[in-house]
Amino acid sequence: MTRIELISAVIVVTRDGDDIAAAHRAYRPALARLGRPLEMIYVVDGPLPRTMQALRALKAAGEPIEILSFATPFGESAALTVGFRHAAGDVVFTLTPEVQIAPDLLPRLLESLDETDLVVARRVFEDPPKRRKFDGAVNALFGTSLQDIRCGVRVMRSEVAKELTIYGNQYRFLPLLAQAQGFAVRELDLPAARGGKGTPRTLGLDASLLLDVVTIYFLLRFVKKPFRFFGGFGFAVLAIGALLTAWLVVARLFFGVPLVDRPALVLTTLMIVLGIQIISVGLIGEIVAFTYAKDIKDYRVDRVVEPEDEPASAARDAAPAA
Amino acid sequence: MTEANAVAGAAKRYDLSIIVPLYYEEDNVHLLHRAIVDAVRPLGLRSEIVFVDDGSKDRTFERCLELPRTDPDLRIVRFRRNAGQTAAMAAGIDHARGEVLITMDGDLQNDPQDIPLFLAKIAEGYDLVVGWRHDRQDHWSRVLPSRVANWLIGKVTGVPIKDNGCSLKAYRADMIKNIPLYNEMHRFIPAMASLAAPRIAQIKVRHHPRRFGQSKYGFSRIYKVFVDLVTIRSILSFSRRPATWLGILAAVGGLTALLCLAFTLSQLAADPPRVSIVFTSIAVLLGSMAIFSAFLALLSHLIYGTSAKRFHPFLLMSVRASEAAAGPARSSGP
């Protein structure tokens, strides 16, 4: 890849408990060993007095850090977005306040960025935690093959950081979103930091993750064409309801089957109503998408080769996709 | 003018832009370029070719880079990944700088020698000229479904086009650059363009069998075309008469609900009550839902109608169209 003028690292701090100074002391020398100018951007999500104190002390000691802090917590996605907007480097690391990967291995992460746009560390544990069924299901749904999607240690080209739009809980699935937007994503096996235990898992967390996955799936697949989903579904329900109702009416008229408050009739009538409702929702969704359509770009431009460019070496990414 | 022009930059203007989406066309690119150059050079216009590589994983892009980049100017837009034919067309339209835009397929089935015919029609005052492959060189299993689809699209959208699937089309740039093209609407460009009330002409074009590569369609399209057709129809009628059918649904549903409710209430005192509370509930549910839907549609129309970027270009184009009423009649075929 082309020469790197500046390396940025974005570290989002959401809790006051982590020893941020220790993390900084671990990351800094490893990144410095890459031999390029370095900026470390700490985004503090909300008022975290101890973290702020530690970061201010580091900055006063002359460390190359910038501190961005929210007055009130806006969540990790917002913090990442702000950090990305602020990052001026050609490559951007995202790191976590608790050390997930032995920091000595960060240069290897950068080396493997050569052919791709984003590299996620895949933590290899000494005693592996439970098999990640969850990640398996996510991969099946999105057609990806990432096994440690939620690992917070990643490195990406600046285009990825600048173009990604994430909000809500989407930071957990940043690699999936990047892939959906046409960036090349790969994983690199790296031994997990000593004492790392993987993502803590509770039933509540899993449920909220599941909700996020469903949201993102819809967002990626149907949000611009809701009728593809609601239309087929709605017409099917409507058709089945109408057919069954017709059959019940025929049975009543010609075979004398009584109809008074028959549960079957209630059910089929409900299906008709439900079908109409689903279709309406889909169409309203399409109308909203149409209203918004001039702002949607369905494509991501890798590069534009202008007539004046040198024949062999066309500049990469001459026009950014909107 | 539009954001599209901002993307392309306003440095150089052309009379004519030829836009070709390419997807796995490494064998065809050079032949195609040759054919376009042969057809365009004698016209003596300032013209450009815009190749859009829709994320092909073969050597399509490299083959494009080998081509001469001047006379006529060649601009290559490469996608990061496959985004589909509509997106490729939209990207070509966004990046083109000509006053007249011509789109065509990258598989050599369209003949660039037809381009002068399209330009002549545009010069006559038409805004959109649609090609019609009157003797298609494809298997009947592709021709027949497409006939049915074209008939249906014409009936439903009210824009009777004999061949919606023909990519060879010519547009006035200021018209098509304002038409939103997204999802898989490339099959419905004339219908979507009818938002701007363009004058549409159709002309017969030559059609060649494929020489290289595989055709990229299958039978699975039928569901998509059907669903998209309903979508387009609602979008078109929505933009002209907001919430017509949702309004009717709301009125009918609401009235039914009220009547059922009134009848139920009148029966409450009767002994025994001759009423089904279940069906009353269903009717009330349907009625209120219909009213909510109509309200949401009206809300979207408020956003759409008050947005200068979305709605006003169509109004301005429509004014221009009626000023040019001395020209040919609207939407007339050959």
XYZ file of C-alpha atoms in Angstrom:
656
model
C 0.000 0.000 0.000
C 1.052 3.590 -0.404
C 3.250 5.308 2.134
C 1.562 6.025 5.434
C 2.017 9.613 6.569
C 0.135 9.371 9.816
C -1.380 6.622 11.923
C -4.490 7.329 13.957
C -5.792 5.241 16.805
C -9.286 5.737 18.157
C -9.998 4.470 21.646
C -13.512 4.800 22.987
C -13.838 4.803 26.755
C -17.288 4.104 28.097
C -16.529 3.080 31.683
C -14.562 4.764 34.394
C -13.275 1.521 35.801
C -10.636 0.645 33.226
C -7.070 1.631 33.822
C -6.677 3.793 30.770
C -3.130 4.829 31.566
C -2.031 1.186 31.600
C -3.733 0.595 28.239
C -2.040 3.649 26.808
C 1.354 2.522 28.076
C 0.730 -0.841 26.401
C -0.424 0.502 23.031
C 1.850 3.472 22.598
C 5.235 1.695 22.244
C 3.746 -0.975 19.981
C 2.323 1.630 17.615
C 5.437 3.777 17.863
C 7.446 0.825 16.623
C 5.741 1.225 13.242
C 7.997 4.236 12.805
C 5.348 6.643 11.565
C 3.862 9.752 13.184
C 1.071 8.774 15.518
C -2.051 10.363 16.936
C -4.078 8.651 19.618
C -7.610 9.889 19.949
C -9.430 9.076 23.148
C -13.169 9.564 22.944
C -14.670 9.694 26.413
C -18.358 8.857 26.328
C -19.882 10.948 29.053
C -18.456 12.428 32.232
C -15.852 9.938 33.449
C -13.759 11.944 35.944
C -11.093 9.337 36.683
C -10.494 8.599 33.017
C -10.324 12.283 32.181
C -7.844 12.844 34.970
C -5.620 10.009 33.769
C -5.789 11.196 30.148
C -5.019 14.805 31.098
C -2.007 13.614 33.065
C -0.811 11.622 30.037
C -1.266 14.593 27.761
C 0.561 16.872 30.178
C 3.411 14.375 30.122
C 3.728 15.003 26.388
C 2.022 11.910 25.001
C 0.598 12.366 21.450
C -3.019 12.111 22.518
C -6.173 14.021 21.865
C -9.105 13.892 24.218
C -12.641 14.271 22.928
C -15.324 13.996 25.540
C -19.102 14.015 25.557
C -20.886 15.926 28.275
C -23.416 13.107 28.441
C -23.141 9.515 27.186
C -24.139 9.182 23.529
C -23.063 5.590 23.127
C -20.161 3.841 21.529
C -21.298 4.310 17.926
C -21.491 8.076 18.319
C -18.122 8.109 20.045
C -16.542 6.059 17.249
C -18.081 8.318 14.608
C -16.677 11.423 16.287
C -13.293 9.751 16.631
C -13.314 8.739 12.946
C -14.267 12.243 11.825
C -11.405 13.583 13.874
C -8.792 11.073 12.752
C -6.427 12.510 10.163
C -4.336 9.407 9.587
C -4.134 7.297 6.434
C -4.894 4.250 8.519
C -7.077 4.181 11.592
C -6.817 1.684 14.417
C -9.672 1.101 16.799
C -8.515 -0.129 20.163
C -10.254 -0.991 23.396
C -9.559 0.366 26.879
C -9.153 -3.184 28.129
C -6.317 -4.769 26.218
C -7.803 -7.543 24.060
C -4.788 -8.417 21.952
C -1.172 -8.492 22.988
C -0.133 -5.010 21.820
C 3.142 -6.271 20.317
C 1.077 -7.822 17.549
C -0.588 -4.615 16.342
C 2.045 -4.119 13.604
C 1.052 -7.482 12.175
C -2.495 -6.267 11.938
C -1.331 -3.317 9.889
C 0.771 -5.540 7.626
C -2.267 -7.537 6.622
C -4.125 -4.382 5.614
C -2.143 -4.504 2.398
C -4.768 -6.148 0.248
C -7.920 -5.196 2.112
C -9.704 -2.208 3.552
C -10.326 -3.413 7.079
C -8.688 -6.055 9.225
C -10.293 -7.342 12.423
C -8.305 -9.229 14.988
C -9.642 -12.670 15.737
C -8.780 -13.462 19.310
C -7.283 -16.904 19.831
C -7.634 -17.878 23.462
C -5.449 -20.307 25.347
C -8.521 -22.018 26.735
C -11.196 -21.193 24.204
C -14.547 -19.978 25.556
C -17.809 -21.511 24.461
C -18.131 -21.972 20.755
C -19.507 -18.809 19.236
C -22.838 -20.021 18.006
C -24.013 -16.470 17.890
C -21.352 -15.350 15.450
C -22.059 -18.441 13.382
C -25.709 -17.479 13.077
C -24.786 -13.911 12.159
C -22.429 -15.148 9.473
C -25.062 -17.437 8.026
C -27.511 -14.549 7.897
C -25.160 -12.085 6.244
C -23.177 -14.515 4.122
C -19.909 -13.562 5.787
C -17.269 -15.676 7.455
C -16.025 -13.581 10.335
C -15.603 -15.477 13.561
C -14.891 -12.693 16.011
C -17.044 -9.890 14.690
C -17.217 -8.068 17.981
C -13.514 -7.865 18.648
C -12.747 -4.186 19.200
C -9.235 -4.269 17.775
C -9.304 -3.359 14.109
C -7.353 -1.391 11.567
C -8.847 0.253 8.509
C -8.022 2.629 5.714
C -9.113 6.194 6.260
C -11.820 5.876 3.557
C -13.557 3.237 5.638
C -13.465 5.405 8.736
C -14.728 8.423 6.840
C -17.514 6.691 4.946
C -19.021 4.383 7.510
C -22.177 5.615 9.113
C -22.986 3.829 12.318
C -25.435 4.597 15.034
C -27.170 2.903 17.920
C -25.659 -0.469 18.673
C -24.124 -0.914 15.261
C -20.553 -0.444 16.471
C -20.563 -4.123 17.400
C -21.071 -5.062 13.782
C -18.784 -2.531 12.205
C -17.024 -5.139 10.033
C -20.376 -6.383 8.688
C -21.475 -2.870 7.798
C -18.150 -2.145 6.165
C -18.492 -5.290 4.099
C -22.046 -4.389 3.163
C -20.790 -1.044 1.920
C -18.360 -2.738 -0.380
C -15.136 -2.681 1.581
C -12.939 -5.746 1.701
C -12.803 -7.144 5.223
C -10.667 -9.929 6.594
C -9.721 -11.425 9.908
C -6.304 -12.096 11.330
C -5.717 -14.707 14.011
C -3.924 -13.158 16.944
C -3.435 -14.585 20.425
C -5.655 -12.847 22.939
C -4.052 -10.777 25.666
C -3.276 -12.695 28.827
C -6.233 -12.661 31.172
C -8.627 -11.813 28.352
C -11.853 -13.684 28.749
C -13.683 -12.805 25.574
C -16.905 -10.913 25.547
C -18.872 -11.547 28.737
C -22.142 -13.164 27.806
C -25.413 -12.953 29.602
C -28.915 -13.719 28.481
C -29.791 -10.008 28.386
C -26.822 -9.153 26.244
C -27.590 -11.973 23.820
C -31.191 -10.852 23.466
C -30.194 -7.279 22.725
C -27.587 -8.507 20.254
C -30.174 -10.606 18.518
C -32.392 -7.556 18.178
C -29.483 -5.591 16.730
C -28.728 -8.337 14.244
C -32.309 -8.408 13.041
C -32.338 -4.619 12.768
C -29.152 -4.523 10.756
C -30.300 -7.362 8.560
C -33.429 -5.448 7.688
C -31.539 -2.244 7.288
C -29.144 -3.790 4.822
C -31.627 -5.835 2.875
C -34.991 -4.197 2.821
C -34.926 -0.661 4.127
C -34.667 0.763 0.618
C -37.133 -1.714 -0.855
C -39.614 -2.559 1.891
C -42.220 -3.828 -0.534
C -39.961 -6.661 -1.634
C -40.480 -8.034 1.849
C -43.886 -6.772 2.916
C -45.407 -7.123 -0.550
C -44.777 -10.816 -1.012
C -45.649 -11.584 2.581
C -48.775 -9.418 2.552
C -50.103 -10.751 -0.747
C -49.560 -14.314 0.473
C -51.506 -13.710 3.688
C -54.234 -11.843 1.833
C -54.574 -14.546 -0.808
C -54.728 -17.391 1.710
C -57.250 -15.476 3.805
C -59.420 -14.661 0.798
C -59.375 -18.247 -0.514
C -60.256 -19.759 2.833
C -63.020 -17.199 3.419
C -64.426 -17.949 -0.018
C -64.362 -21.654 0.772
C -66.194 -21.100 4.081
C -68.831 -18.980 2.348
C -69.285 -21.610 -0.371
C -69.587 -24.292 2.298
C -72.240 -22.220 4.063
C -74.246 -21.453 0.937
C -74.182 -24.807 -0.817
C -73.444 -27.402 1.840
C -75.286 -25.826 4.744
C -72.292 -25.715 7.082
C -73.296 -23.157 9.749
C -71.073 -20.098 10.082
C -72.225 -18.323 13.234
C -69.087 -17.156 15.030
C -67.101 -20.062 13.663
C -63.500 -19.589 14.774
C -62.323 -20.479 11.254
C -64.215 -17.559 9.753
C -62.802 -15.145 12.320
C -59.322 -16.383 11.537
C -59.647 -16.068 7.765
C -61.206 -12.618 8.027
C -58.349 -11.557 10.257
C -55.917 -12.836 7.643
C -57.517 -10.640 4.999
C -57.269 -7.611 7.261
C -53.715 -8.500 8.177
C -52.790 -8.900 4.509
C -54.156 -5.471 3.628
C -52.315 -4.030 6.590
C -48.973 -5.582 5.660
C -49.313 -4.398 2.067
C -50.155 -0.877 3.207
C -47.163 -0.745 5.506
C -44.904 -1.935 2.687
C -46.256 0.643 0.270
C -45.944 3.460 2.766
C -42.388 2.324 3.332
C -41.767 2.519 -0.418
C -43.270 5.988 -0.538
C -40.979 7.143 2.243
C -38.008 5.564 0.443
C -39.032 7.343 -2.769
C -39.322 10.644 -0.928
C -35.797 10.092 0.242
C -34.518 8.541 -2.970
C -32.531 11.486 -4.308
C -30.384 11.313 -1.187
C -29.712 7.587 -1.538
C -26.682 6.388 -3.422
C -26.923 2.702 -4.140
C -23.345 2.443 -5.272
C -19.910 3.018 -3.821
C -17.295 4.310 -6.199
C -13.889 2.748 -5.873
C -12.317 5.154 -8.323
C -13.020 7.262 -11.357
C -10.519 7.274 -14.186
C -10.673 10.634 -15.938
C -9.665 11.103 -19.566
C -6.650 13.186 -18.500
C -5.234 10.581 -16.098
C -2.014 8.788 -16.878
C -2.900 5.610 -18.767
C -1.311 3.114 -16.392
C -1.606 4.555 -12.898
C -5.024 5.919 -12.215
C -5.427 7.677 -8.901
C -7.304 5.618 -6.392
C -10.617 6.990 -5.258
C -10.642 10.208 -7.253
C -14.264 10.906 -6.381
C -15.645 9.954 -3.013
C -19.007 8.266 -3.073
C -21.705 10.393 -1.534
C -27.642 22.407 -10.570
C -27.993 18.902 -9.197
C -25.690 17.115 -6.811
C -24.881 14.781 -9.655
C -23.099 17.583 -11.416
C -21.179 18.322 -8.288
C -19.848 14.769 -8.381
C -18.781 15.055 -11.979
C -17.359 18.552 -11.611
C -18.335 21.157 -14.144
C -15.009 21.347 -15.931
C -15.841 20.150 -19.421
C -19.170 19.914 -21.215
C -20.097 17.517 -23.960
C -22.910 17.294 -26.481
C -23.256 13.569 -26.026
C -22.423 11.016 -23.362
C -22.611 7.287 -24.023
C -23.095 5.380 -20.790
C -22.369 1.663 -20.647
C -22.646 -0.411 -17.485
C -20.208 -3.327 -17.587
C -20.408 -6.494 -15.565
C -18.081 -9.360 -16.457
C -17.524 -8.086 -19.985
C -13.762 -8.554 -20.348
C -14.186 -10.080 -23.808
C -16.572 -7.431 -25.031
C -15.006 -4.204 -23.817
C -12.584 -3.608 -26.668
C -15.067 -4.545 -29.390
C -17.675 -2.395 -27.748
C -15.374 0.601 -27.516
C -14.400 0.170 -31.156
C -18.042 -0.004 -32.211
C -18.991 3.089 -30.234
C -16.034 5.070 -31.542
C -16.885 4.104 -35.117
C -20.437 5.212 -34.635
C -19.734 8.437 -32.767
C -16.707 9.928 -34.523
C -18.440 10.709 -37.836
C -21.077 12.730 -35.980
C -18.572 15.487 -35.243
C -19.973 16.117 -31.775
C -18.131 16.733 -28.540
C -18.773 13.334 -27.050
C -17.618 11.178 -24.183
C -17.965 7.535 -23.234
C -18.690 6.603 -19.617
C -17.914 2.995 -18.740
C -19.229 1.890 -15.369
C -17.588 -1.263 -14.080
C -20.164 -2.716 -11.748
C -17.701 -4.534 -9.529
C -16.701 -7.257 -11.990
C -14.182 -9.669 -10.567
C -12.694 -10.557 -13.944
C -10.365 -8.320 -15.950
C -13.071 -5.942 -17.187
C -11.546 -2.916 -15.458
C -8.002 -3.683 -16.588
C -9.235 -4.101 -20.145
C -10.937 -0.706 -19.877
C -7.687 0.887 -18.739
C -5.989 -0.346 -21.912
C -8.331 1.714 -24.065
C -7.367 5.125 -25.441
C -8.719 7.770 -23.126
C -9.248 10.567 -25.701
C -11.157 11.167 -28.952
C -13.800 10.570 -27.753
C -13.021 11.086 -24.080
C -13.375 7.977 -21.970
C -14.280 8.121 -18.313
C -14.244 4.899 -16.275
C -16.174 4.608 -13.043
C -15.375 1.560 -11.006
C -17.582 0.337 -8.184
C -16.148 -1.092 -5.058
C -18.512 -4.017 -5.368
C -21.379 -5.164 -7.509
C -24.322 -2.840 -7.026
C -26.649 -3.881 -9.826
C -27.609 -2.523 -13.211
C -29.785 0.293 -11.935
C -27.010 1.613 -9.709
C -24.548 1.338 -12.588
C -26.881 3.329 -14.849
C -27.451 5.889 -12.091
C -23.705 6.228 -11.568
C -23.174 6.672 -15.311
C -25.860 9.342 -15.408
C -24.364 11.074 -12.357
C -20.881 11.126 -13.836
C -21.834 11.998 -17.410
C -21.408 15.613 -18.502
C -23.201 15.591 -21.837
C -26.416 17.362 -22.744
C -27.807 14.208 -24.292
C -27.181 10.906 -22.559
C -27.396 7.535 -24.267
C -27.378 4.326 -22.254
C -26.704 0.919 -23.744
C -25.822 -2.620 -22.722
C -22.243 -3.773 -22.441
C -22.844 -7.116 -24.119
C -22.797 -5.964 -27.773
C -26.469 -6.808 -28.243
C -27.266 -3.157 -28.914
C -25.760 -1.609 -32.023
C -24.040 1.764 -31.578
C -24.821 2.462 -35.235
C -28.351 3.250 -34.054
C -27.142 6.254 -32.037
C -27.738 8.833 -34.816
C -31.415 7.797 -34.986
C -31.767 8.563 -31.274
C -30.045 11.916 -31.639
C -32.376 12.810 -34.488
C -35.407 12.125 -32.296
C -33.959 14.206 -29.461
C -33.358 17.001 -31.946
C -37.033 16.786 -32.889
C -37.829 17.779 -29.320
C -38.363 14.511 -27.500
C -36.992 14.201 -23.967
C -36.725 10.437 -23.887
C -36.203 8.057 -26.789
C -36.664 4.365 -26.084
C -35.233 1.617 -28.241
C -37.450 -1.251 -29.331
C -35.816 -4.555 -30.258
C -38.444 -5.509 -32.809
C -36.684 -8.712 -33.852
C -35.039 -9.971 -30.705
C -32.223 -12.455 -31.131
C -33.022 -14.367 -27.972
C -34.643 -17.641 -27.123
C -38.452 -17.553 -26.930
C -38.233 -18.404 -23.226
C -36.819 -14.925 -22.744
C -38.889 -13.121 -25.346
C -42.303 -14.354 -24.231
C -42.121 -13.395 -20.537
C -40.710 -10.059 -21.573
C -43.687 -9.482 -23.945
C -46.119 -10.188 -21.139
C -44.147 -8.014 -18.735
C -44.069 -5.098 -21.170
C -47.798 -5.287 -21.739
C -48.421 -5.418 -18.006
C -46.019 -2.582 -17.237
C -47.716 -0.447 -19.855
C -51.161 -1.168 -18.430
C -50.202 -0.602 -14.816
C -47.952 2.426 -15.122
C -49.872 4.111 -17.924
C -46.704 4.510 -19.986
C -47.085 2.053 -22.876
C -43.568 1.125 -23.927
C -43.105 -1.798 -26.265
C -39.743 -2.814 -24.870
C -38.846 -1.707 -21.359
C -35.944 -4.120 -21.249
C -34.010 -2.480 -24.061
C -31.143 -0.564 -22.490
C -30.540 1.529 -25.585
C -32.225 4.802 -24.693
C -31.525 8.492 -25.120
C -32.340 11.141 -22.560
C -32.091 14.844 -22.209
C -29.637 15.165 -19.325
C -31.523 17.819 -17.378
C -34.554 15.532 -17.342
C -32.998 12.193 -16.384
C -30.581 13.664 -13.842
C -33.565 14.693 -11.747
C -35.294 11.320 -11.862
C -34.539 9.146 -8.849
C -33.182 5.782 -10.007
C -32.681 3.310 -7.214
C -33.359 -0.305 -6.256
C -33.941 -2.169 -9.517
C -35.799 0.471 -11.460
C -33.806 0.244 -14.656
C -36.681 -1.774 -16.088
C -39.053 1.051 -15.337
C -37.069 4.088 -16.391
C -39.768 5.393 -18.777
C -42.385 4.962 -16.054
C -40.230 6.711 -13.473
C -39.369 9.405 -16.001
C -43.084 10.067 -16.427
C -42.786 11.960 -13.132
C -41.361 14.755 -15.255
C -44.003 14.404 -17.994
C -41.445 13.930 -20.761
C -42.191 13.599 -24.446
C -41.376 9.987 -25.243
C -40.580 8.480 -28.630
C -39.890 4.851 -29.497
C -37.745 3.701 -32.373
C -36.849 0.300 -33.716
C -33.269 -0.755 -33.084
C -31.084 -3.566 -34.307
C -30.406 -6.377 -31.917
C -27.567 -8.882 -32.083
C -27.245 -12.240 -30.365
C -24.693 -12.405 -27.566
C -21.191 -13.105 -28.801
C -19.354 -13.663 -25.528
C -20.297 -14.309 -21.965
C -23.491 -15.374 -20.343
C -26.814 -13.692 -20.130
C -27.310 -12.524 -16.569
C -31.032 -12.984 -16.026
C -33.242 -15.796 -14.866
C -36.856 -16.701 -14.260
C -36.629 -15.450 -10.667
C -37.276 -11.986 -12.010
C -41.004 -12.537 -12.271
C -41.673 -12.057 -8.570
C -39.463 -8.993 -8.423
C -41.021 -7.411 -11.502
C -44.500 -8.004 -10.143
C -43.709 -6.541 -6.721
C -41.791 -3.616 -8.178
C -44.658 -2.902 -10.523
C -47.046 -2.453 -7.616
C -44.446 -0.242 -5.976
C -43.956 1.953 -9.039
C -47.648 2.260 -9.552
C -48.179 3.478 -6.007
C -45.240 5.854 -6.197
C -46.512 7.371 -9.430
C -50.068 7.821 -8.267
C -48.794 9.001 -4.905
C -46.683 11.719 -6.456
C -49.521 12.914 -8.674
C -52.471 12.511 -6.363
C -51.185 11.912 -2.863
C -52.814 9.115 -0.977
C -55.623 8.536 -3.470
C -56.173 4.875 -2.835
C -55.079 5.077 0.753
C -57.602 7.877 1.118
C -60.329 5.734 -0.416
C -59.331 2.842 1.799
C -59.406 5.143 4.821
C -62.834 6.518 3.904
C -64.360 3.096 3.209
C -62.705 1.474 6.210
C -63.594 4.321 8.508
C -67.242 4.382 7.402
C -67.607 0.620 7.746
C -66.069 0.784 11.184
C -68.447 3.566 12.244
C -71.506 1.757 10.893
C -70.544 -1.498 12.576
C -69.884 0.324 15.802
C -73.208 2.160 15.665
C -75.066 -1.054 14.914
C -73.346 -2.855 17.777
C -74.183 -0.050 20.187
C -77.833 -0.066 19.074
C -77.965 -3.812 19.751
C -76.499 -3.629 23.234
C -79.912 -3.115 24.825
C -81.598 -5.755 22.647
C -82.246 -9.205 24.089
C -80.769 -11.363 22.693
C -78.227 -9.025 20.899
C -78.052 -9.933 17.214
C -74.471 -8.847 16.598
C -71.008 -10.377 16.318
C -68.643 -8.423 18.498
C -65.697 -10.187 16.859
C -66.492 -8.909 13.384
C -67.204 -5.444 14.692
C -63.764 -5.455 16.257
C -62.167 -6.559 13.025
C -63.975 -3.830 11.092
C -62.938 -1.162 13.590
C -59.359 -2.417 13.443
C -59.329 -2.253 9.645
C -60.890 1.192 9.589
C -58.526 2.752 12.090
C -55.537 1.123 10.429
C -56.596 2.544 7.065
C -56.888 6.018 8.544
C -53.447 5.756 10.149
C -51.950 4.639 6.843
C -53.520 7.507 4.950
C -52.191 9.893 7.560
C -48.652 8.525 7.198
C -48.855 8.770 3.424
C -49.987 12.387 3.690
C -47.118 13.097 6.043
C -44.612 11.690 3.550
C -46.223 13.756 0.853
C -45.738 16.850 2.957
C -42.020 16.066 3.156
C -41.866 15.310 -0.560
C -43.915 18.276 -1.736
C -42.138 20.864 0.377
C -38.663 19.688 -0.544
C -37.122 21.790 -3.288
C -34.617 19.114 -4.212
C -37.177 16.403 -4.787
C -40.332 17.867 -6.163
C -39.537 21.233 -7.734
C -37.390 19.945 -10.601
C -40.412 18.059 -11.906
C -42.579 21.162 -11.786
C -39.979 23.207 -13.634
C -39.555 20.505 -16.269
C -43.279 20.323 -16.724
C -43.422 24.075 -17.311
C -40.674 23.784 -19.875
C -42.520 20.942 -21.558
C -45.687 22.982 -21.999
C -43.716 25.980 -23.250
C -42.367 23.733 -25.963
C -45.894 22.625 -26.809
C -45.282 23.636 -30.414
C -43.141 20.508 -30.559
C -44.467 16.963 -30.791
C -47.312 15.739 -28.622
C -46.534 14.224 -25.254
C -45.902 10.517 -24.882
C -46.636 9.765 -28.512
C -45.233 6.650 -30.073
C -44.050 6.286 -33.652
